[in-house]
Amino acid sequence: MALDQDDADYDSYVGNAILTAASATEGGMASEQLVDATLVAATADLVMLEAEALTAHPSVAQSVRVRSSVRVLTRVHELAPGFALPRQLIDEPLALLDRWARMNDVATAHASYQCAVAVSGQVPSVVRDAIDITLLPTTRVHDEQMFVRCIQIFESLYRQVADRVAQSIIALDAGNTDQTVALLAEAARRVRATRVLYRVLTTMPPDAFAVIRAHTHGRSAVQSRPYRRVEDLSAPRPPGGSQASTTDADRCGTTLQEILLLRERELGREAATPVRQTMSELDSAWRAMKRSHWGVTLKTIGKVRGTGGTAGADYLRVTAQRPLFPLLSTPA
Ligand code: HEM
């Protein structure tokens, strides 16, 4: 990472400016389909990187890494439902996982690579190019490449979830409860699908991550704007409750929780019950995702401070308990 040693931050590490530009339409608006295409391309590249590493240095640990990466490929249609892949490209990695135990490392590496190439071939070249030029690790440790790809996958997903929450505020404000439920249910499905990603992250060896951490000081996903946007749009946050990085534009306006309370007063509690239930589903999925992140962090770095300056795992344990919609988790 030769480009920003002096003013390093999370956005440049992820390549956010490039990925955002690649997923914009000609009018400059983000295209939901292209954001999902970014996620698909990052997943395919993750599988290719790991398969190549297995071919170069076969080992049980690397084979486990490739298998968990291929499992992500089998779930891209849930992580990124807006980018439709032919059914055959979802079935192929599933069939490969079934055959896994009967194949040797060279064969699994080759077959995984081929599956990923086929998926990557579906992605528009502008997105593929953006993915190519945003692999900007700070070390020569192979595991950092996996880390960068996982962060990019999550970042695209946070963007989509934040957009769904923003759109559901508008829909509920207009009294369209069916659309609100559909948007929030889709967001919850995406968040639940992140489970497969933690199975990849958990293959990160602590000694390798110690080297990466030593070179990524000041860069942390605690600075992720779409992640913070999800939380800020959901309900009013107590000041100083977490690391803020959203803009004023995201913070102003009415949150989803506030709109729900207004609508319940107008329409009656019963009419808004499906919305309430879907918000609870999203809340559960979001907190489960945060608990998994806390678990991986504890396993990988123990209780040392984070590169973003927080207390690390202890900070994550506390924030994972915080509901997305605090008023829904207490009896009304
Ligand atoms: C082995 C892998 C990982 C470890 C050890 C780890 C560790 C940490 C730590 C210690 C923090 C606290 C903030 C700080 O001081 O830096 C944090 C925050 C965070 N991390 Fe990770 N992380 C990992 C992977 C990821 C990945 C792949 C993502 C996806 C983007 C991610 C997303 C986040 C987010 C969004 C926060 C802010 C949480 C909040 O404020 O509620 N992490 N991480």
CSV table of C-alpha atoms and ligand atoms in Angstrom, one decimal:
chain,number,residue,atom,x,y,z
A,1,MET,CA,0.0,0.0,0.0
A,2,ALA,CA,2.3,2.7,-1.3
A,3,LEU,CA,-0.3,5.4,-1.8
A,4,ASP,CA,-1.4,6.7,1.5
A,5,GLN,CA,1.2,5.9,4.2
A,6,ASP,CA,0.9,9.5,5.6
A,7,ASP,CA,-2.9,9.9,5.7
A,8,ALA,CA,-4.1,6.3,6.0
A,9,ASP,CA,-7.7,5.7,6.8
A,10,TYR,CA,-10.3,3.0,6.5
A,11,ASP,CA,-11.9,4.4,3.3
A,12,SER,CA,-8.6,4.2,1.4
A,13,TYR,CA,-7.8,0.7,2.7
A,14,VAL,CA,-11.2,-0.6,1.4
A,15,GLY,CA,-10.8,1.4,-1.9
A,16,ASN,CA,-14.2,2.9,-1.2
A,17,ALA,CA,-13.9,5.9,-3.6
A,18,ILE,CA,-13.1,3.5,-6.5
A,19,LEU,CA,-15.7,1.0,-5.5
A,20,THR,CA,-18.4,3.7,-5.1
A,21,ALA,CA,-17.5,5.2,-8.5
A,22,ALA,CA,-17.7,1.8,-10.2
A,23,SER,CA,-21.1,1.2,-8.7
A,24,ALA,CA,-22.6,4.5,-9.8
A,25,THR,CA,-24.8,5.0,-12.8
A,26,GLU,CA,-24.1,7.7,-15.3
A,27,GLY,CA,-26.1,10.2,-13.3
A,28,GLY,CA,-23.8,9.6,-10.3
A,29,MET,CA,-26.5,7.7,-8.3
A,30,ALA,CA,-25.5,4.3,-6.7
A,31,SER,CA,-27.0,1.4,-8.6
A,32,GLU,CA,-28.3,-1.2,-6.3
A,33,GLN,CA,-27.5,-3.9,-8.9
A,34,LEU,CA,-23.9,-2.7,-9.2
A,35,VAL,CA,-23.3,-2.5,-5.5
A,36,ASP,CA,-24.4,-6.2,-5.4
A,37,ALA,CA,-22.2,-6.9,-8.3
A,38,THR,CA,-19.3,-5.5,-6.3
A,39,LEU,CA,-20.1,-7.9,-3.5
A,40,VAL,CA,-20.2,-10.8,-6.0
A,41,ALA,CA,-16.9,-9.8,-7.6
A,42,ALA,CA,-15.2,-9.5,-4.3
A,43,THR,CA,-16.4,-13.0,-3.3
A,44,ALA,CA,-15.3,-14.5,-6.5
A,45,ASP,CA,-11.9,-12.9,-6.2
A,46,LEU,CA,-11.6,-14.2,-2.6
A,47,VAL,CA,-12.1,-17.7,-3.8
A,48,MET,CA,-9.6,-17.3,-6.6
A,49,LEU,CA,-7.0,-15.9,-4.2
A,50,GLU,CA,-7.4,-18.7,-1.7
A,51,ALA,CA,-7.5,-21.4,-4.4
A,52,GLU,CA,-4.2,-20.1,-5.8
A,53,ALA,CA,-2.7,-20.1,-2.3
A,54,LEU,CA,-3.8,-23.7,-1.9
A,55,THR,CA,-2.2,-24.7,-5.1
A,56,ALA,CA,1.1,-23.0,-4.1
A,57,HIS,CA,1.2,-24.3,-0.5
A,58,PRO,CA,-1.2,-27.1,0.1
A,59,SER,CA,-2.1,-27.5,3.8
A,60,VAL,CA,-5.1,-28.6,5.9
A,61,ALA,CA,-5.6,-25.0,7.1
A,62,GLN,CA,-5.6,-23.6,3.6
A,63,SER,CA,-8.0,-26.2,2.4
A,64,VAL,CA,-10.4,-25.2,5.2
A,65,ARG,CA,-10.0,-21.6,4.1
A,66,VAL,CA,-10.9,-22.4,0.5
A,67,ARG,CA,-13.9,-24.5,1.5
A,68,SER,CA,-15.2,-21.7,3.7
A,69,SER,CA,-14.7,-19.2,0.8
A,70,VAL,CA,-16.6,-21.5,-1.6
A,71,ARG,CA,-19.4,-21.6,1.0
A,72,VAL,CA,-19.7,-17.8,0.7
A,73,LEU,CA,-20.0,-18.3,-3.1
A,74,THR,CA,-23.0,-20.6,-2.5
A,75,ARG,CA,-24.7,-17.8,-0.5
A,76,VAL,CA,-24.0,-14.8,-2.8
A,77,HIS,CA,-27.6,-14.9,-4.0
A,78,GLU,CA,-28.7,-14.1,-0.3
A,79,LEU,CA,-25.9,-11.6,0.4
A,80,ALA,CA,-26.4,-9.8,-2.9
A,81,PRO,CA,-29.9,-10.7,-4.2
A,82,GLY,CA,-29.9,-7.7,-6.6
A,83,PHE,CA,-27.3,-9.3,-8.9
A,84,ALA,CA,-28.9,-12.3,-10.4
A,85,LEU,CA,-26.6,-15.2,-11.2
A,86,PRO,CA,-27.7,-18.2,-13.4
A,87,ARG,CA,-28.9,-21.1,-11.1
A,88,GLN,CA,-26.1,-23.3,-12.4
A,89,LEU,CA,-23.5,-21.0,-11.0
A,90,ILE,CA,-25.1,-21.3,-7.5
A,91,ASP,CA,-25.5,-25.0,-7.8
A,92,GLU,CA,-21.9,-25.7,-9.0
A,93,PRO,CA,-20.1,-24.6,-5.8
A,94,LEU,CA,-22.8,-26.5,-3.8
A,95,ALA,CA,-22.0,-29.7,-5.7
A,96,LEU,CA,-18.3,-29.0,-5.2
A,97,LEU,CA,-18.7,-28.8,-1.4
A,98,ASP,CA,-20.5,-32.2,-1.6
A,99,ARG,CA,-17.6,-33.8,-3.4
A,100,TRP,CA,-14.9,-32.0,-1.3
A,101,ALA,CA,-14.0,-34.9,1.0
A,102,ARG,CA,-13.4,-37.2,-2.0
A,103,MET,CA,-11.0,-34.8,-3.8
A,104,ASN,CA,-7.3,-33.9,-3.1
A,105,ASP,CA,-6.1,-30.3,-2.6
A,106,VAL,CA,-5.0,-29.8,-6.2
A,107,ALA,CA,-8.4,-30.9,-7.5
A,108,THR,CA,-10.4,-28.8,-5.0
A,109,ALA,CA,-8.2,-25.8,-5.7
A,110,HIS,CA,-8.7,-26.1,-9.4
A,111,ALA,CA,-12.5,-26.7,-9.2
A,112,SER,CA,-13.0,-23.8,-6.8
A,113,TYR,CA,-11.0,-21.5,-9.0
A,114,GLN,CA,-13.0,-22.5,-12.1
A,115,CYS,CA,-16.3,-21.9,-10.2
A,116,ALA,CA,-15.1,-18.4,-9.1
A,117,VAL,CA,-13.9,-17.5,-12.7
A,118,ALA,CA,-17.4,-18.4,-14.0
A,119,VAL,CA,-19.1,-16.2,-11.4
A,120,SER,CA,-16.7,-13.3,-12.0
A,121,GLY,CA,-17.3,-13.5,-15.7
A,122,GLN,CA,-20.9,-12.5,-15.1
A,123,VAL,CA,-19.9,-9.2,-13.4
A,124,PRO,CA,-19.7,-6.0,-15.6
A,125,SER,CA,-16.0,-5.3,-16.4
A,126,VAL,CA,-16.1,-1.8,-14.7
A,127,VAL,CA,-16.8,-3.5,-11.4
A,128,ARG,CA,-14.3,-6.3,-12.0
A,129,ASP,CA,-11.6,-3.7,-12.8
A,130,ALA,CA,-12.5,-1.8,-9.6
A,131,ILE,CA,-12.1,-5.0,-7.6
A,132,ASP,CA,-8.8,-5.7,-9.3
A,133,ILE,CA,-7.3,-2.3,-8.4
A,134,THR,CA,-8.6,-2.2,-4.8
A,135,LEU,CA,-6.6,-5.0,-3.4
A,136,LEU,CA,-4.2,-2.8,-1.5
A,137,PRO,CA,-2.7,-4.7,1.4
A,138,THR,CA,-0.2,-3.1,3.7
A,139,THR,CA,1.9,-6.3,4.3
A,140,ARG,CA,3.0,-9.3,2.3
A,141,VAL,CA,1.0,-11.6,4.6
A,142,HIS,CA,-1.4,-13.6,2.4
A,143,ASP,CA,-4.1,-13.5,5.1
A,144,GLU,CA,-4.4,-9.7,4.6
A,145,GLN,CA,-5.8,-10.2,1.1
A,146,MET,CA,-8.6,-12.4,2.6
A,147,PHE,CA,-9.2,-9.7,5.2
A,148,VAL,CA,-9.5,-6.9,2.6
A,149,ARG,CA,-11.9,-8.9,0.5
A,150,CYS,CA,-14.1,-9.7,3.5
A,151,ILE,CA,-14.2,-6.0,4.5
A,152,GLN,CA,-15.2,-5.1,1.0
A,153,ILE,CA,-18.0,-7.7,1.0
A,154,PHE,CA,-19.3,-6.4,4.3
A,155,GLU,CA,-19.0,-2.8,3.2
A,156,SER,CA,-21.2,-3.4,0.2
A,157,LEU,CA,-23.7,-5.2,2.4
A,158,TYR,CA,-23.8,-2.4,4.9
A,159,ARG,CA,-24.5,0.0,2.0
A,160,GLN,CA,-27.5,-2.1,0.9
A,161,VAL,CA,-28.9,-2.5,4.4
A,162,ALA,CA,-28.5,1.3,5.1
A,163,ASP,CA,-30.4,2.0,1.8
A,164,ARG,CA,-33.2,-0.4,2.7
A,165,VAL,CA,-33.6,1.3,6.1
A,166,ALA,CA,-33.7,4.7,4.5
A,167,GLN,CA,-36.2,3.5,1.9
A,168,SER,CA,-38.4,1.9,4.6
A,169,ILE,CA,-38.5,5.3,6.4
A,170,ILE,CA,-40.0,6.9,3.3
A,171,ALA,CA,-42.4,4.0,2.7
A,172,LEU,CA,-43.7,3.9,6.3
A,173,ASP,CA,-44.0,7.7,6.3
A,174,ALA,CA,-46.2,7.4,3.3
A,175,GLY,CA,-48.3,4.7,5.1
A,176,ASN,CA,-47.1,1.9,2.8
A,177,THR,CA,-46.7,-0.9,5.4
A,178,ASP,CA,-46.4,-3.7,2.9
A,179,GLN,CA,-43.4,-2.1,1.2
A,180,THR,CA,-41.8,-1.3,4.5
A,181,VAL,CA,-42.1,-4.9,5.6
A,182,ALA,CA,-40.7,-6.1,2.2
A,183,LEU,CA,-37.7,-3.8,2.4
A,184,LEU,CA,-36.8,-4.6,6.0
A,185,ALA,CA,-37.3,-8.4,5.5
A,186,GLU,CA,-34.8,-8.2,2.6
A,187,ALA,CA,-32.3,-6.3,4.8
A,188,ALA,CA,-32.7,-8.9,7.5
A,189,ARG,CA,-32.1,-11.7,5.1
A,190,ARG,CA,-28.9,-10.0,3.8
A,191,VAL,CA,-27.6,-9.6,7.4
A,192,ARG,CA,-28.4,-13.2,8.4
A,193,ALA,CA,-26.4,-14.4,5.3
A,194,THR,CA,-23.2,-12.9,6.8
A,195,ARG,CA,-22.9,-16.0,8.9
A,196,VAL,CA,-20.8,-17.7,6.2
A,197,LEU,CA,-18.4,-14.8,6.1
A,198,TYR,CA,-17.5,-15.3,9.8
A,199,ARG,CA,-16.5,-18.9,9.0
A,200,VAL,CA,-13.9,-17.4,6.6
A,201,LEU,CA,-12.7,-14.8,9.1
A,202,THR,CA,-12.3,-17.3,11.8
A,203,THR,CA,-9.6,-19.0,9.8
A,204,MET,CA,-7.4,-15.9,10.4
A,205,PRO,CA,-4.3,-17.0,12.4
A,206,PRO,CA,-3.7,-14.7,15.4
A,207,ASP,CA,0.0,-14.4,14.6
A,208,ALA,CA,-0.7,-13.3,11.0
A,209,PHE,CA,-3.3,-10.7,12.2
A,210,ALA,CA,-0.8,-9.3,14.7
A,211,VAL,CA,1.5,-8.4,11.7
A,212,ILE,CA,-1.4,-6.9,9.8
A,213,ARG,CA,-2.5,-4.9,12.9
A,214,ALA,CA,1.0,-3.5,13.3
A,215,HIS,CA,0.6,-2.0,9.8
A,216,THR,CA,-3.0,-0.8,9.9
A,217,HIS,CA,-3.0,1.5,12.9
A,218,GLY,CA,-5.6,4.2,12.4
A,219,ARG,CA,-7.6,2.1,9.9
A,220,SER,CA,-10.6,0.4,11.4
A,221,ALA,CA,-14.1,-0.5,10.3
A,222,VAL,CA,-15.3,1.6,13.3
A,223,GLN,CA,-14.9,4.4,10.7
A,224,SER,CA,-17.4,2.6,8.3
A,225,ARG,CA,-20.0,5.2,7.2
A,226,PRO,CA,-22.6,2.8,5.8
A,227,TYR,CA,-22.4,0.7,9.1
A,228,ARG,CA,-23.0,3.8,11.2
A,229,ARG,CA,-25.7,5.0,8.8
A,230,VAL,CA,-27.7,1.8,9.5
A,231,GLU,CA,-27.6,2.5,13.2
A,232,ASP,CA,-28.2,6.2,12.9
A,233,LEU,CA,-31.2,5.8,10.6
A,234,SER,CA,-32.8,3.1,12.9
A,235,ALA,CA,-33.3,5.0,16.1
A,236,PRO,CA,-31.9,8.0,18.0
A,237,ARG,CA,-28.5,7.1,19.5
A,238,PRO,CA,-27.4,8.3,22.9
A,239,PRO,CA,-24.5,10.8,22.4
A,240,GLY,CA,-21.1,9.2,22.8
A,241,GLY,CA,-22.6,5.7,22.8
A,242,SER,CA,-20.4,4.6,19.9
A,243,GLN,CA,-17.8,5.9,17.5
A,244,ALA,CA,-19.7,8.4,15.3
A,245,SER,CA,-18.7,8.7,11.7
A,246,THR,CA,-21.9,9.6,9.9
A,247,THR,CA,-22.4,13.0,8.3
A,248,ASP,CA,-25.0,15.5,9.6
A,249,ALA,CA,-27.1,14.7,6.5
A,250,ASP,CA,-27.5,11.1,7.8
A,251,ARG,CA,-28.2,12.1,11.4
A,252,CYS,CA,-30.9,14.7,10.7
A,253,GLY,CA,-34.4,13.6,9.8
A,254,THR,CA,-36.7,11.1,11.5
A,255,THR,CA,-35.5,7.6,12.3
A,256,LEU,CA,-37.4,4.5,11.5
A,257,GLN,CA,-38.2,3.9,15.2
A,258,GLU,CA,-39.7,7.4,15.5
A,259,ILE,CA,-41.8,7.0,12.3
A,260,LEU,CA,-43.1,3.7,13.6
A,261,LEU,CA,-44.3,5.3,16.8
A,262,LEU,CA,-46.0,8.1,14.8
A,263,ARG,CA,-47.7,5.6,12.4
A,264,GLU,CA,-48.9,3.4,15.3
A,265,ARG,CA,-50.6,6.4,16.8
A,266,GLU,CA,-52.3,7.2,13.5
A,267,LEU,CA,-53.1,3.7,12.1
A,268,GLY,CA,-53.4,1.9,15.4
A,269,ARG,CA,-50.9,-0.6,16.9
A,270,GLU,CA,-52.5,-3.6,15.1
A,271,ALA,CA,-52.1,-2.2,11.6
A,272,ALA,CA,-48.4,-1.6,12.2
A,273,THR,CA,-47.7,-5.0,13.8
A,274,PRO,CA,-46.1,-6.6,10.7
A,275,VAL,CA,-43.7,-3.6,10.5
A,276,ARG,CA,-42.9,-4.0,14.2
A,277,GLN,CA,-42.2,-7.7,13.8
A,278,THR,CA,-39.9,-7.2,10.8
A,279,MET,CA,-38.0,-4.5,12.6
A,280,SER,CA,-37.4,-6.9,15.4
A,281,GLU,CA,-36.2,-9.5,12.9
A,282,LEU,CA,-33.7,-7.0,11.5
A,283,ASP,CA,-32.7,-6.1,15.0
A,284,SER,CA,-32.0,-9.7,16.0
A,285,ALA,CA,-30.1,-10.4,12.8
A,286,TRP,CA,-28.0,-7.2,13.2
A,287,ARG,CA,-27.1,-8.0,16.9
A,288,ALA,CA,-26.3,-11.7,16.0
A,289,MET,CA,-23.9,-10.4,13.4
A,290,LYS,CA,-22.3,-8.1,15.9
A,291,ARG,CA,-22.0,-11.0,18.4
A,292,SER,CA,-20.2,-13.1,15.8
A,293,HIS,CA,-17.8,-10.2,15.1
A,294,TRP,CA,-17.1,-9.9,18.8
A,295,GLY,CA,-16.4,-13.7,19.0
A,296,VAL,CA,-14.0,-13.6,16.0
A,297,THR,CA,-12.2,-10.6,17.5
A,298,LEU,CA,-11.8,-12.3,20.9
A,299,LYS,CA,-10.3,-15.3,19.2
A,300,THR,CA,-8.0,-13.4,16.9
A,301,ILE,CA,-6.7,-10.6,19.1
A,302,GLY,CA,-7.9,-11.3,22.6
A,303,LYS,CA,-8.5,-8.3,24.7
A,304,VAL,CA,-6.0,-5.8,23.3
A,305,ARG,CA,-7.0,-2.4,22.0
A,306,GLY,CA,-8.4,-2.0,18.5
A,307,THR,CA,-6.7,-0.2,15.6
A,308,GLY,CA,-9.5,2.3,15.7
A,309,GLY,CA,-8.6,3.3,19.3
A,310,THR,CA,-11.4,1.6,21.2
A,311,ALA,CA,-11.0,-1.0,24.0
A,312,GLY,CA,-11.3,-3.7,21.4
A,313,ALA,CA,-13.3,-6.9,22.2
A,314,ASP,CA,-14.8,-5.3,25.4
A,315,TYR,CA,-16.1,-2.4,23.3
A,316,LEU,CA,-17.6,-4.8,20.8
A,317,ARG,CA,-19.3,-6.9,23.5
A,318,VAL,CA,-21.1,-3.8,24.8
A,319,THR,CA,-22.1,-2.5,21.4
A,320,ALA,CA,-23.3,-6.0,20.3
A,321,GLN,CA,-25.9,-5.9,23.2
A,322,ARG,CA,-27.3,-2.5,22.1
A,323,PRO,CA,-30.6,-2.9,20.2
A,324,LEU,CA,-31.0,-1.3,16.8
A,325,PHE,CA,-34.5,-0.2,17.9
A,326,PRO,CA,-34.4,0.2,21.7
A,327,LEU,CA,-38.1,0.9,22.1
A,328,LEU,CA,-39.0,-2.4,20.5
A,329,SER,CA,-37.0,-4.5,22.9
A,330,THR,CA,-38.8,-3.1,26.0
A,331,PRO,CA,-42.4,-3.9,26.7
A,332,ALA,CA,-44.5,-0.9,25.4
B,1,HEM,C1,-10.2,-11.0,12.4
B,1,HEM,C2,-10.9,-10.0,12.0
B,1,HEM,C3,-11.3,-8.8,12.8
B,1,HEM,C4,-10.9,-8.3,14.0
B,1,HEM,C5,-9.9,-8.9,14.9
B,1,HEM,C6,-11.7,-7.1,14.2
B,1,HEM,C7,-11.5,-6.3,15.3
B,1,HEM,C8,-12.2,-5.1,15.6
B,1,HEM,C9,-12.0,-4.3,16.7
B,1,HEM,C10,-11.0,-4.5,17.8
B,1,HEM,C11,-12.9,-3.3,16.6
B,1,HEM,C12,-13.2,-2.1,17.6
B,1,HEM,C13,-12.8,-0.8,17.0
B,1,HEM,C14,-11.4,-0.5,17.0
B,1,HEM,O1,-10.8,0.0,18.0
B,1,HEM,O2,-10.7,-0.8,16.0
B,1,HEM,C15,-13.7,-3.5,15.4
B,1,HEM,C16,-14.8,-2.7,15.0
B,1,HEM,C17,-15.5,-2.9,13.9
B,1,HEM,N1,-15.3,-3.9,13.0
B,1,HEM,FE1,-13.9,-5.4,13.1
B,1,HEM,N2,-12.5,-6.9,13.2
B,1,HEM,C18,-12.3,-7.9,12.3
B,1,HEM,C19,-13.0,-8.0,11.1
B,1,HEM,C20,-13.9,-7.1,10.6
B,1,HEM,C21,-14.5,-7.2,9.3
B,1,HEM,C22,-14.1,-8.1,8.2
B,1,HEM,C23,-15.4,-6.2,9.2
B,1,HEM,C24,-16.2,-5.8,8.1
B,1,HEM,C25,-16.3,-4.5,7.6
B,1,HEM,C26,-15.4,-5.5,10.5
B,1,HEM,C27,-16.3,-4.5,10.9
B,1,HEM,C28,-16.2,-3.8,12.0
B,1,HEM,C29,-17.1,-2.7,12.4
B,1,HEM,C30,-18.3,-2.2,11.6
B,1,HEM,C31,-16.7,-2.2,13.6
B,1,HEM,C32,-17.4,-1.0,14.4
B,1,HEM,C33,-18.3,-1.7,15.4
B,1,HEM,C34,-19.1,-0.7,16.2
B,1,HEM,O3,-18.7,0.4,16.5
B,1,HEM,O4,-20.2,-1.1,16.7
B,1,HEM,N3,-14.5,-6.1,11.3
B,1,HEM,N4,-13.3,-4.6,14.8
